[in-house]
Amino acid sequence: MLTQEEIHQIEHEISLVPHKKAACIEALKVVQQHRGWVSDEDLKATAAILDMTPDELDSVATFYNLIFRRPVGRHVILLCDSISCWVMGYEGLREHLMQKLSIKYGETTPDGRFTLLPNVCLGTCDCAPALMVGGDLYQNVSPEQLDEILSKYN
Amino acid sequence: MEKPLTQHIVPGRSPLSLKEYEKVGGYQSVRKVLKEMTPAEVQTLVKNSNLRGRGGAGFNTGLKWSFVPMGDNVPRPKYLVANADEMEPGTFKDRLLLEGNPHQLIEGMIVASYAIQADISYVFLRFAYKLAAQEITKAINEAYEAGYLGKNILGSGYSLEMHLHTGVGRYMCGEETALLNALEGKRANPRAKPPFPQVSGLYGKPTIVNNVETLCCLPHIVNNGAEWFKGLSRNKSEDAGTKLYGVSGKVNKPGCWELPMGVTVRELLEEYAGGMKNDYKFRGALPGGASTDFLVEEHLDVKMDYNSVAAVGSRMGTGTMIVLDDQTCPVGFVQNLQHFFAQESCGFCTPCREGLPWVEKVLSSIDSGTGKQADMNILDFHTKYLGPGNTFCALAPGAMEPLQSALKYFREDFERHIHEQRCPWRS
């Protein structure tokens, strides 16, 4: 069940575009903003508002890597694995994160605190390696700094 | 040295508010085009300025606009989209403009929109640029309040709406027709061309998609003229204007700088990026993002403009260079790039969907010491088979550019991995 607030926000997005389906990515963003991810049940409810079949909406949802169709932790870590960060040694950050959090890419810590995902170039290549935690950007990161960064997120 | 695009950008400082921006001449070009110029005159001015698309393709901007149907009996609404989906690996130039001076982008978008008589405009911004999203939202609101956006702008009779759209990932969205599909709430697969977006774009209506840096040049061209813009380049470059160049990798001062079009690779590397870090030697560089061919030592004096880089078999692309040093494995370097392209393929056409993962696997196998001599033939074959003309869009051909040039310039390193059954850089 979507909340009244979610439905209201989705209907607002629909009012901004020429036809309902065109608001579907915005609608998915609304649901994810409130719930952290988009469950099958939420997807069905959202599709109904948009006059789409759930499969149709899922084909869009699963195309975009930042729409989460599986539960994620409270803070999603996006680690840049593209070329400049690779040259500057992002692999050290990857190993440190996986060891420290005892998770692999795509996994969430048992306490639901962090999900670790690789991400394409974050567009800050002069400050590589870089990562984002919960939408915050960190640049020129060394493995030693990671512990302090992570401690900011509960 | 003139730096029109970045003159009001101070890294670390908040961008100028609308009032501050107006004090330093901001939005003058909007007044000028609305009051003194016809849309056709703006198009001609920009065509004559020889402004070429800064997203990488380098097409003449005024010429691109000229394919939009004009006059009273044309499909409406018409759209202008700022492509701020900067996701080409190694590219970080538009971020500077977006975070540093959002009003300059909005001003440029109004000029472009007026030139094609667009009714609605969008900034298509990538997810990761959170700060830019905040600054652009603020700036659009200020521009509405000041009457630069909305109905009957400055009493001219011309009206323009502007919206910010933030993406949810996928490199493909940077391709202009895929971007339009994403804006329409679809999977970001590219569209067949023709019809070109200028005729049938967003929701089937005439649409122009321009890169952020391209749009940011427009206020200055309107204020100072086409001849001034052409005079900004140096070293007898055939190209006009300034360019935002960047360097990343093992250099002393990685960064992004606005410089006259036509500076050489050497100037960029040595004067601006401060040369290679101690103990590292230059082996090559991708001059303009992940989908451009390597340049090597013999190309250090090549001018960084569209025609000069093309003349030596590469592309200037986005103008943001990624440096390969002697302590970094070229096979691993290319493997990282192919992993990116294989992952970001939209999967719509078979050669790209199937070919890129195969290339990635072959490179992984060579890199990890289990490659065979026949793998070299497979790689060579793919550089042709996934090249221009064999795929639906430019993603796979772009992916083949660094691979084919790596096979040309660093072939011995590939062969050595195969003969020694190990990566010489790792063990």
Coordinates of C-alpha atoms in Angstrom, one line a residue:
Chain A
M1 CA 0.0 0.0 0.0
L2 CA 1.4 3.4 -1.0
T3 CA 0.8 6.2 1.5
Q4 CA -1.4 9.2 0.6
E5 CA 1.7 11.3 0.5
E6 CA 3.3 9.0 -2.0
I7 CA 0.2 8.9 -4.2
H8 CA -0.1 12.7 -4.0
Q9 CA 3.5 13.1 -5.1
I10 CA 3.2 10.6 -7.9
E11 CA 0.0 12.4 -9.1
H12 CA 1.9 15.7 -9.0
E13 CA 4.6 14.2 -11.3
I14 CA 1.9 12.9 -13.6
S15 CA 0.5 16.5 -13.9
L16 CA 3.8 17.7 -15.2
V17 CA 4.0 15.4 -18.3
P18 CA 1.9 14.8 -21.4
H19 CA 0.8 11.3 -20.5
K20 CA 0.9 9.2 -17.3
K21 CA 3.6 6.7 -18.4
A22 CA 6.0 9.5 -18.9
A23 CA 6.1 10.1 -15.1
C24 CA 7.0 6.5 -14.3
I25 CA 10.7 7.1 -13.5
E26 CA 9.7 10.0 -11.2
A27 CA 7.1 7.8 -9.6
L28 CA 9.7 5.1 -8.9
K29 CA 11.9 7.8 -7.4
V30 CA 9.1 8.9 -5.1
V31 CA 8.6 5.4 -3.8
Q32 CA 12.3 4.8 -3.3
Q33 CA 12.7 8.1 -1.5
H34 CA 10.1 7.1 1.0
R35 CA 11.0 3.4 1.4
G36 CA 14.7 3.1 0.3
W37 CA 13.8 0.6 -2.4
V38 CA 10.9 -0.6 -4.6
S39 CA 9.2 -3.9 -3.6
D40 CA 7.1 -6.0 -5.9
E41 CA 4.0 -4.9 -4.0
D42 CA 4.9 -1.2 -4.3
L43 CA 5.8 -1.7 -7.9
K44 CA 2.3 -3.1 -8.6
A45 CA 0.6 -0.3 -6.8
T46 CA 2.7 2.3 -8.6
A47 CA 2.0 0.7 -12.0
A48 CA -1.7 0.9 -11.3
I49 CA -1.6 4.6 -10.8
L50 CA 0.4 5.0 -14.1
D51 CA -2.0 2.8 -16.1
M52 CA 1.0 0.4 -16.8
T53 CA 1.3 -3.3 -16.2
P54 CA 3.7 -4.2 -13.4
D55 CA 5.9 -5.9 -16.0
E56 CA 6.0 -2.8 -18.1
L57 CA 7.0 -0.7 -15.1
D58 CA 9.5 -3.3 -14.0
S59 CA 11.2 -3.2 -17.4
V60 CA 12.0 0.4 -16.7
A61 CA 12.8 0.0 -13.1
T62 CA 15.3 -2.8 -13.7
F63 CA 17.0 -0.8 -16.5
Y64 CA 18.2 1.9 -14.2
N65 CA 20.9 0.9 -11.8
L66 CA 19.9 3.4 -9.1
I67 CA 16.4 2.2 -8.8
F68 CA 16.7 -0.5 -6.2
R69 CA 14.5 -3.6 -6.6
R70 CA 16.0 -5.3 -3.6
P71 CA 16.2 -4.0 -0.1
V72 CA 19.2 -1.8 0.7
G73 CA 20.8 -0.6 3.9
R74 CA 20.2 2.8 5.4
H75 CA 23.2 4.1 3.6
V76 CA 24.2 3.0 0.1
I77 CA 27.9 3.2 -0.6
L78 CA 28.6 3.8 -4.3
L79 CA 32.3 3.1 -5.0
C80 CA 33.6 4.4 -8.3
D81 CA 35.2 1.6 -10.3
S82 CA 35.9 3.5 -13.5
I83 CA 39.2 4.2 -15.1
S84 CA 40.7 7.2 -13.3
C85 CA 39.8 5.7 -9.9
W86 CA 41.2 2.4 -11.1
V87 CA 44.5 4.0 -12.0
M88 CA 44.6 5.8 -8.7
G89 CA 44.0 2.6 -6.7
Y90 CA 40.3 2.3 -5.9
E91 CA 40.9 -1.5 -5.5
G92 CA 42.4 -0.8 -2.1
L93 CA 39.2 0.9 -1.0
R94 CA 37.2 -2.0 -2.3
E95 CA 39.2 -4.6 -0.4
H96 CA 39.1 -2.4 2.8
L97 CA 35.3 -1.9 2.6
M98 CA 34.6 -5.6 1.9
Q99 CA 36.8 -6.7 4.8
K100 CA 35.6 -4.0 7.2
L101 CA 31.9 -4.5 6.5
S102 CA 32.2 -8.3 5.7
I103 CA 30.1 -7.9 2.6
K104 CA 30.6 -8.2 -1.1
Y105 CA 29.2 -6.0 -3.9
G106 CA 25.4 -6.0 -3.8
E107 CA 25.2 -7.1 -0.2
T108 CA 24.0 -5.3 2.9
T109 CA 25.5 -5.5 6.4
P110 CA 23.4 -7.7 8.8
D111 CA 22.6 -4.6 10.9
G112 CA 21.1 -2.9 7.8
R113 CA 23.5 -0.1 8.0
F114 CA 25.4 -0.2 4.7
T115 CA 24.9 -1.6 1.2
L116 CA 28.0 -1.7 -1.0
L117 CA 27.7 -1.1 -4.8
P118 CA 30.2 -0.4 -7.5
N119 CA 29.3 2.7 -9.6
V120 CA 30.4 4.1 -12.9
C121 CA 32.6 7.3 -13.0
L122 CA 31.4 9.8 -10.4
G123 CA 32.8 12.7 -12.5
T124 CA 35.5 13.8 -10.0
C125 CA 38.4 12.2 -11.7
D126 CA 41.0 14.8 -10.6
C127 CA 40.2 13.8 -7.0
A128 CA 40.3 10.0 -7.5
P129 CA 39.7 7.6 -5.9
A130 CA 36.2 8.7 -5.0
L131 CA 33.0 7.3 -3.5
M132 CA 29.6 8.4 -2.4
V133 CA 27.9 7.4 0.9
G134 CA 24.2 8.1 1.2
G135 CA 24.5 10.9 -1.5
D136 CA 27.6 12.5 0.1
L137 CA 30.7 12.7 -2.1
Y138 CA 34.2 11.8 -0.8
Q139 CA 37.3 12.6 -2.8
N140 CA 40.9 11.6 -2.7
V141 CA 40.0 8.8 -0.3
S142 CA 42.6 6.5 1.2
P143 CA 41.8 3.2 2.9
E144 CA 42.8 4.8 6.3
Q145 CA 40.2 7.5 5.9
L146 CA 37.4 5.0 5.3
D147 CA 36.8 4.2 8.9
E148 CA 36.3 7.8 9.9
I149 CA 33.9 8.3 6.9
L150 CA 31.8 5.3 7.8
S151 CA 31.6 6.3 11.4
K152 CA 29.5 9.3 10.4
Y153 CA 26.7 7.1 9.3
N154 CA 24.5 5.2 11.8
Chain B
M1 CA 44.2 34.9 -21.4
E2 CA 40.4 35.1 -21.5
K3 CA 38.4 32.6 -19.6
P4 CA 34.8 33.6 -20.3
L5 CA 33.2 30.4 -19.0
T6 CA 35.0 30.1 -15.7
Q7 CA 35.7 33.8 -14.9
H8 CA 33.1 33.8 -12.2
I9 CA 33.8 30.4 -10.8
V10 CA 35.8 30.1 -7.6
P11 CA 36.2 26.5 -6.5
G12 CA 34.9 26.1 -2.9
R13 CA 32.8 29.2 -3.1
S14 CA 29.1 29.2 -3.6
P15 CA 28.1 30.2 -7.1
L16 CA 26.9 33.8 -7.8
S17 CA 23.3 34.5 -7.0
L18 CA 21.1 36.0 -9.7
K19 CA 21.7 39.5 -8.4
E20 CA 25.4 39.0 -8.2
Y21 CA 25.5 37.4 -11.6
E22 CA 23.6 40.4 -13.1
K23 CA 26.1 42.8 -11.6
V24 CA 28.9 41.2 -13.6
G25 CA 26.9 41.3 -16.8
G26 CA 24.8 38.2 -16.4
Y27 CA 21.6 37.8 -18.5
Q28 CA 22.7 40.6 -20.8
S29 CA 22.7 38.2 -23.7
V30 CA 19.0 37.3 -23.0
R31 CA 18.1 41.0 -23.2
K32 CA 20.1 41.4 -26.4
V33 CA 18.6 38.4 -28.3
L34 CA 15.0 39.1 -27.1
K35 CA 15.1 42.8 -27.9
E36 CA 17.5 43.1 -30.8
M37 CA 17.8 39.8 -32.7
T38 CA 15.5 37.5 -34.6
P39 CA 15.9 33.7 -33.9
A40 CA 17.4 33.4 -37.4
E41 CA 20.0 36.0 -36.6
V42 CA 21.0 34.1 -33.4
Q43 CA 21.3 30.9 -35.4
T44 CA 23.5 32.6 -38.0
L45 CA 25.6 34.2 -35.3
V46 CA 26.3 30.9 -33.6
K47 CA 26.9 29.1 -36.9
N48 CA 29.4 31.7 -37.9
S49 CA 31.1 31.5 -34.5
N50 CA 32.1 27.9 -35.4
L51 CA 31.0 26.8 -31.9
R52 CA 31.2 23.0 -32.0
G53 CA 29.4 20.6 -29.6
R54 CA 31.5 20.2 -26.5
G55 CA 29.9 16.8 -25.5
G56 CA 32.4 15.1 -27.8
A57 CA 30.9 14.9 -31.3
G58 CA 32.0 18.4 -32.3
F59 CA 29.1 19.2 -34.6
N60 CA 28.6 22.8 -35.5
T61 CA 25.9 24.0 -33.0
G62 CA 24.3 26.6 -35.2
L63 CA 24.0 24.1 -38.0
K64 CA 22.5 21.6 -35.6
W65 CA 19.8 24.1 -34.7
S66 CA 19.1 25.0 -38.3
F67 CA 17.3 21.7 -38.9
V68 CA 14.6 22.6 -36.4
P69 CA 11.3 23.5 -38.2
M70 CA 10.7 27.3 -37.7
G71 CA 7.6 29.5 -38.3
D72 CA 4.0 29.4 -37.2
N73 CA 2.8 26.1 -38.7
V74 CA 5.2 23.7 -37.0
P75 CA 4.7 21.0 -34.3
R76 CA 4.5 22.4 -30.8
P77 CA 5.7 22.4 -28.1
K78 CA 9.4 22.5 -29.2
Y79 CA 12.0 21.5 -26.7
L80 CA 15.5 22.3 -25.7
V81 CA 17.5 19.9 -23.4
A82 CA 20.8 20.6 -21.7
N83 CA 22.7 17.3 -21.6
A84 CA 24.2 17.4 -18.1
D85 CA 24.4 13.6 -17.9
E86 CA 28.2 13.7 -17.7
M87 CA 29.1 10.0 -17.3
E88 CA 32.0 9.4 -19.7
P89 CA 34.7 7.9 -17.5
G90 CA 37.5 10.3 -16.9
T91 CA 35.2 13.3 -17.6
F92 CA 34.5 16.0 -15.0
K93 CA 34.3 19.3 -16.8
D94 CA 30.6 20.0 -16.8
R95 CA 30.5 19.5 -13.1
L96 CA 32.6 22.6 -12.7
L97 CA 30.2 24.7 -14.8
L98 CA 27.1 23.2 -13.1
E99 CA 28.3 23.7 -9.6
G100 CA 30.2 26.8 -10.2
N101 CA 27.8 29.0 -12.2
P102 CA 24.4 27.6 -12.9
H103 CA 23.0 31.0 -14.0
Q104 CA 25.4 30.9 -16.9
L105 CA 23.9 27.6 -18.1
I106 CA 20.4 28.9 -17.7
E107 CA 21.3 32.1 -19.6
G108 CA 22.8 29.9 -22.4
M109 CA 19.7 27.7 -22.4
I110 CA 17.4 30.7 -22.8
V111 CA 19.5 32.0 -25.8
A112 CA 19.4 28.5 -27.4
S113 CA 15.7 28.1 -26.7
Y114 CA 15.0 31.5 -28.3
A115 CA 17.0 30.6 -31.3
I116 CA 14.9 27.6 -32.0
Q117 CA 11.8 29.0 -30.5
A118 CA 11.5 26.3 -27.9
D119 CA 8.6 26.3 -25.5
I120 CA 9.9 24.0 -22.8
S121 CA 13.5 23.3 -21.7
Y122 CA 15.0 20.6 -19.4
V123 CA 18.3 20.2 -17.6
F124 CA 19.0 16.4 -17.7
L125 CA 21.3 16.0 -14.8
R126 CA 23.0 12.8 -13.7
F127 CA 22.2 11.4 -10.3
A128 CA 25.7 11.8 -8.8
Y129 CA 25.7 15.6 -9.1
K130 CA 23.9 16.3 -5.9
L131 CA 25.4 19.8 -5.3
A132 CA 24.7 20.8 -8.9
A133 CA 21.0 19.7 -8.5
Q134 CA 20.7 22.0 -5.5
E135 CA 22.3 24.9 -7.2
I136 CA 20.4 24.6 -10.4
T137 CA 17.1 24.3 -8.6
K138 CA 17.9 27.5 -6.7
A139 CA 19.0 29.3 -9.9
I140 CA 15.9 28.2 -11.9
N141 CA 13.7 29.5 -9.2
E142 CA 15.6 32.8 -9.1
A143 CA 15.3 33.1 -12.9
Y144 CA 11.6 32.6 -12.8
E145 CA 11.2 35.2 -10.0
A146 CA 13.3 37.7 -12.0
G147 CA 11.2 37.1 -15.1
Y148 CA 13.9 35.5 -17.2
L149 CA 11.7 32.3 -17.4
G150 CA 8.0 31.9 -17.6
K151 CA 5.5 33.7 -19.8
N152 CA 6.4 36.8 -21.8
I153 CA 10.0 37.1 -20.8
L154 CA 11.0 40.7 -20.2
G155 CA 7.9 41.8 -22.1
S156 CA 9.2 40.3 -25.3
G157 CA 6.3 38.0 -26.0
Y158 CA 8.6 35.0 -25.9
S159 CA 7.8 32.4 -23.2
L160 CA 9.9 29.5 -21.9
E161 CA 9.4 26.9 -19.2
M162 CA 12.5 25.2 -17.6
H163 CA 12.6 22.0 -15.5
L164 CA 15.4 20.0 -13.8
H165 CA 15.3 16.3 -14.4
T166 CA 17.7 14.2 -12.3
G167 CA 18.5 10.7 -13.7
V168 CA 18.7 7.3 -12.0
G169 CA 21.9 6.1 -13.6
R170 CA 23.0 4.5 -16.9
Y171 CA 25.7 5.9 -19.2
M172 CA 23.4 5.4 -22.2
C173 CA 21.4 8.4 -21.1
G174 CA 24.1 10.6 -22.4
E175 CA 23.4 9.6 -26.0
E176 CA 20.9 12.2 -27.1
T177 CA 18.1 9.9 -28.4
A178 CA 18.5 7.6 -25.4
L179 CA 18.3 10.7 -23.2
L180 CA 15.0 11.6 -24.8
N181 CA 13.6 8.1 -24.1
A182 CA 14.7 8.4 -20.4
L183 CA 13.0 11.8 -20.2
E184 CA 9.8 10.2 -21.5
G185 CA 10.0 7.6 -18.8
K186 CA 11.3 4.7 -21.0
R187 CA 14.3 2.5 -21.0
A188 CA 17.2 4.6 -22.3
N189 CA 17.7 2.7 -25.5
P190 CA 18.9 4.8 -28.4
R191 CA 16.5 5.6 -31.2
A192 CA 17.0 5.1 -35.0
K193 CA 18.1 8.2 -36.9
P194 CA 16.5 9.5 -39.0
P195 CA 14.2 11.0 -38.0
F196 CA 16.7 13.3 -36.1
P197 CA 15.5 14.8 -32.8
Q198 CA 15.5 18.3 -34.4
V199 CA 12.5 17.1 -36.3
S200 CA 11.1 14.4 -34.1
G201 CA 12.5 14.4 -30.6
L202 CA 10.9 14.5 -27.2
Y203 CA 7.4 13.2 -27.4
G204 CA 7.8 13.3 -31.2
K205 CA 8.3 17.1 -31.2
P206 CA 11.2 19.1 -32.5
T207 CA 14.0 19.0 -29.9
I208 CA 17.6 20.1 -29.6
V209 CA 19.9 18.5 -27.1
N210 CA 23.1 20.5 -26.4
N211 CA 25.9 19.8 -24.0
V212 CA 26.3 22.0 -20.9
E213 CA 29.7 23.5 -21.9
T214 CA 28.3 24.2 -25.4
L215 CA 25.3 26.1 -23.9
C216 CA 27.6 28.0 -21.5
C217 CA 29.5 29.5 -24.5
L218 CA 26.4 31.1 -25.9
P219 CA 26.0 34.2 -23.7
H220 CA 29.6 35.2 -24.5
I221 CA 29.1 34.7 -28.2
V222 CA 26.0 36.9 -28.2
N223 CA 27.7 39.6 -26.1
N224 CA 31.0 39.6 -27.9
G225 CA 30.4 38.3 -31.4
A226 CA 31.5 35.5 -33.6
E227 CA 34.8 37.0 -34.6
W228 CA 35.8 37.4 -30.9
F229 CA 34.9 33.8 -30.2
K230 CA 37.0 32.6 -33.2
G231 CA 39.9 34.7 -31.9
L232 CA 40.0 32.9 -28.6
S233 CA 41.7 29.8 -29.9
R234 CA 45.5 29.7 -30.3
N235 CA 48.2 28.0 -32.2
K236 CA 46.4 28.6 -35.5
S237 CA 43.7 26.1 -34.4
E238 CA 40.9 25.7 -36.9
D239 CA 38.5 25.6 -33.9
A240 CA 37.0 28.4 -32.1
G241 CA 36.6 29.4 -28.4
T242 CA 38.0 28.2 -25.2
K243 CA 37.7 24.6 -24.0
L244 CA 37.5 23.0 -20.6
Y245 CA 40.4 20.6 -20.5
G246 CA 41.0 18.1 -17.7
V247 CA 43.8 15.7 -16.8
S248 CA 43.5 12.7 -14.4
G249 CA 45.9 9.9 -13.5
K250 CA 49.4 9.9 -12.0
V251 CA 50.2 13.5 -12.6
N252 CA 51.3 16.1 -10.1
K253 CA 48.3 18.4 -10.3
P254 CA 45.2 16.7 -11.8
G255 CA 42.5 19.2 -12.5
C256 CA 40.3 21.0 -15.0
W257 CA 41.1 24.3 -16.7
E258 CA 39.6 26.6 -19.3
L259 CA 42.2 27.2 -21.9
P260 CA 42.2 28.5 -25.5
M261 CA 41.2 25.8 -28.0
G262 CA 44.3 24.4 -29.5
V263 CA 46.7 24.1 -26.6
T264 CA 49.0 21.1 -27.1
V265 CA 48.9 17.8 -25.2
R266 CA 52.3 18.6 -23.8
E267 CA 51.2 22.0 -22.5
L268 CA 48.3 20.5 -20.8
L269 CA 50.3 17.7 -19.2
E270 CA 53.4 19.7 -18.3
E271 CA 52.3 23.2 -17.6
Y272 CA 48.8 22.7 -16.2
A273 CA 48.9 19.1 -14.8
G274 CA 52.4 19.7 -13.5
G275 CA 53.9 16.8 -15.3
M276 CA 54.1 13.1 -14.2
K277 CA 54.5 12.3 -10.5
N278 CA 58.0 11.4 -9.4
D279 CA 59.1 8.0 -10.6
Y280 CA 56.2 7.7 -13.1
K281 CA 56.7 7.9 -16.8
F282 CA 54.1 8.9 -19.5
R283 CA 53.1 6.0 -21.8
G284 CA 49.9 7.4 -23.3
A285 CA 46.6 9.0 -22.7
L286 CA 43.0 8.9 -23.8
P287 CA 42.5 12.5 -24.9
G288 CA 38.8 12.9 -24.3
G289 CA 37.3 10.2 -22.1
A290 CA 37.0 6.5 -22.2
S291 CA 35.8 6.2 -25.7
T292 CA 38.7 7.8 -27.5
D293 CA 41.9 6.3 -29.0
F294 CA 45.2 6.5 -27.2
L295 CA 47.6 9.2 -28.0
V296 CA 51.3 8.3 -27.2
E297 CA 54.6 10.2 -26.8
E298 CA 54.9 11.0 -30.5
H299 CA 51.6 12.9 -30.2
L300 CA 52.6 15.2 -27.4
D301 CA 52.8 18.2 -29.7
V302 CA 49.4 17.6 -31.2
K303 CA 46.9 20.5 -30.7
M304 CA 43.9 19.6 -28.5
D305 CA 41.2 20.6 -31.0
Y306 CA 38.7 18.5 -33.0
N307 CA 40.6 18.4 -36.3
S308 CA 44.1 18.0 -35.0
V309 CA 43.3 15.1 -32.7
A310 CA 41.2 13.5 -35.5
A311 CA 44.2 13.8 -37.9
V312 CA 46.3 11.5 -35.7
G313 CA 43.5 8.9 -35.5
S314 CA 41.8 9.8 -32.2
R315 CA 39.1 12.2 -31.1
M316 CA 39.2 15.1 -28.8
G317 CA 36.0 13.9 -27.3
T318 CA 35.2 15.7 -24.0
G319 CA 38.8 17.1 -23.8
T320 CA 39.4 15.5 -20.4
M321 CA 42.5 13.3 -20.6
I322 CA 43.2 10.1 -18.7
V323 CA 46.9 9.3 -18.4
L324 CA 48.4 5.9 -18.6
D325 CA 51.7 5.7 -16.8
D326 CA 54.5 3.1 -17.0
Q327 CA 53.6 1.5 -13.7
T328 CA 50.0 0.8 -14.7
C329 CA 49.3 -2.3 -16.8
P330 CA 47.8 -1.3 -20.2
V331 CA 45.9 -4.6 -20.4
G332 CA 44.3 -3.9 -17.0
F333 CA 43.6 -0.4 -18.1
V334 CA 41.7 -1.5 -21.2
Q335 CA 40.0 -4.3 -19.3
N336 CA 38.6 -1.7 -16.9
L337 CA 37.3 0.3 -19.8
Q338 CA 35.7 -2.7 -21.5
H339 CA 34.1 -3.8 -18.2
F340 CA 32.5 -0.4 -18.1
F341 CA 31.2 -0.5 -21.7
A342 CA 30.0 -4.1 -21.4
Q343 CA 28.1 -3.2 -18.2
E344 CA 26.6 0.0 -19.7
S345 CA 25.5 -1.5 -23.1
C346 CA 21.7 -1.1 -23.2
G347 CA 21.4 -4.6 -24.6
F348 CA 19.3 -3.6 -27.5
C349 CA 21.5 -4.6 -30.4
T350 CA 23.3 -8.0 -30.5
P351 CA 26.9 -7.1 -31.5
C352 CA 27.2 -4.7 -28.6
R353 CA 25.3 -6.8 -26.0
E354 CA 27.2 -10.0 -26.9
G355 CA 30.5 -8.7 -28.2
L356 CA 31.5 -6.4 -25.4
P357 CA 31.3 -9.0 -22.6
W358 CA 33.3 -11.3 -24.8
V359 CA 36.0 -8.7 -25.2
E360 CA 35.9 -8.1 -21.5
K361 CA 36.3 -11.8 -20.7
V362 CA 39.2 -12.2 -23.2
L363 CA 41.0 -9.2 -21.7
S364 CA 40.4 -10.6 -18.1
S365 CA 41.9 -13.9 -19.2
I366 CA 45.0 -12.2 -20.7
D367 CA 45.3 -9.9 -17.7
S368 CA 45.2 -12.8 -15.2
G369 CA 47.7 -14.9 -17.1
T370 CA 45.6 -17.5 -18.8
G371 CA 45.4 -15.8 -22.3
K372 CA 46.2 -17.7 -25.5
Q373 CA 47.8 -16.4 -28.7
A374 CA 44.4 -16.8 -30.5
D375 CA 42.9 -14.3 -28.1
M376 CA 44.8 -11.6 -29.9
N377 CA 42.9 -12.5 -33.1
I378 CA 39.6 -12.4 -31.2
L379 CA 40.4 -8.9 -30.0
D380 CA 41.5 -7.7 -33.4
F381 CA 38.4 -9.1 -35.0
H382 CA 36.1 -7.3 -32.5
T383 CA 37.7 -4.0 -33.1
K384 CA 36.3 -4.3 -36.7
Y385 CA 33.1 -6.2 -35.9
L386 CA 32.0 -3.8 -33.2
G387 CA 33.3 -0.8 -35.2
P388 CA 31.3 2.0 -36.9
G389 CA 28.4 0.8 -39.0
N390 CA 27.9 -2.6 -37.3
T391 CA 26.0 -1.5 -34.2
F392 CA 22.8 0.5 -33.5
C393 CA 24.6 3.4 -31.8
A394 CA 28.1 4.7 -31.0
L395 CA 28.6 2.9 -27.7
A396 CA 30.4 -0.2 -29.0
P397 CA 32.4 1.7 -31.7
G398 CA 33.4 4.1 -28.9
A399 CA 34.5 1.1 -26.7
M400 CA 36.7 -0.2 -29.6
E401 CA 38.6 3.1 -29.9
P402 CA 40.8 2.6 -26.8
L403 CA 41.1 -1.2 -27.5
Q404 CA 42.2 -0.8 -31.1
S405 CA 44.8 1.8 -30.3
A406 CA 46.1 -0.2 -27.3
L407 CA 46.5 -3.2 -29.5
K408 CA 48.5 -0.9 -31.9
Y409 CA 50.7 1.0 -29.4
F410 CA 51.0 -1.5 -26.5
R411 CA 50.8 -4.8 -28.4
E412 CA 54.1 -6.1 -26.9
D413 CA 52.5 -5.8 -23.5
F414 CA 49.6 -7.9 -24.5
E415 CA 51.9 -10.5 -26.1
R416 CA 54.1 -10.5 -23.0
H417 CA 51.1 -11.4 -20.7
I418 CA 50.3 -14.3 -23.0
H419 CA 53.9 -15.6 -23.3
E420 CA 54.7 -15.3 -19.6
Q421 CA 51.2 -16.3 -18.5
R422 CA 51.2 -13.5 -15.9
C423 CA 50.7 -9.8 -15.6
P424 CA 54.2 -8.3 -15.4
W425 CA 52.9 -5.3 -13.5
R426 CA 51.4 -7.4 -10.7
S427 CA 53.8 -10.2 -10.1

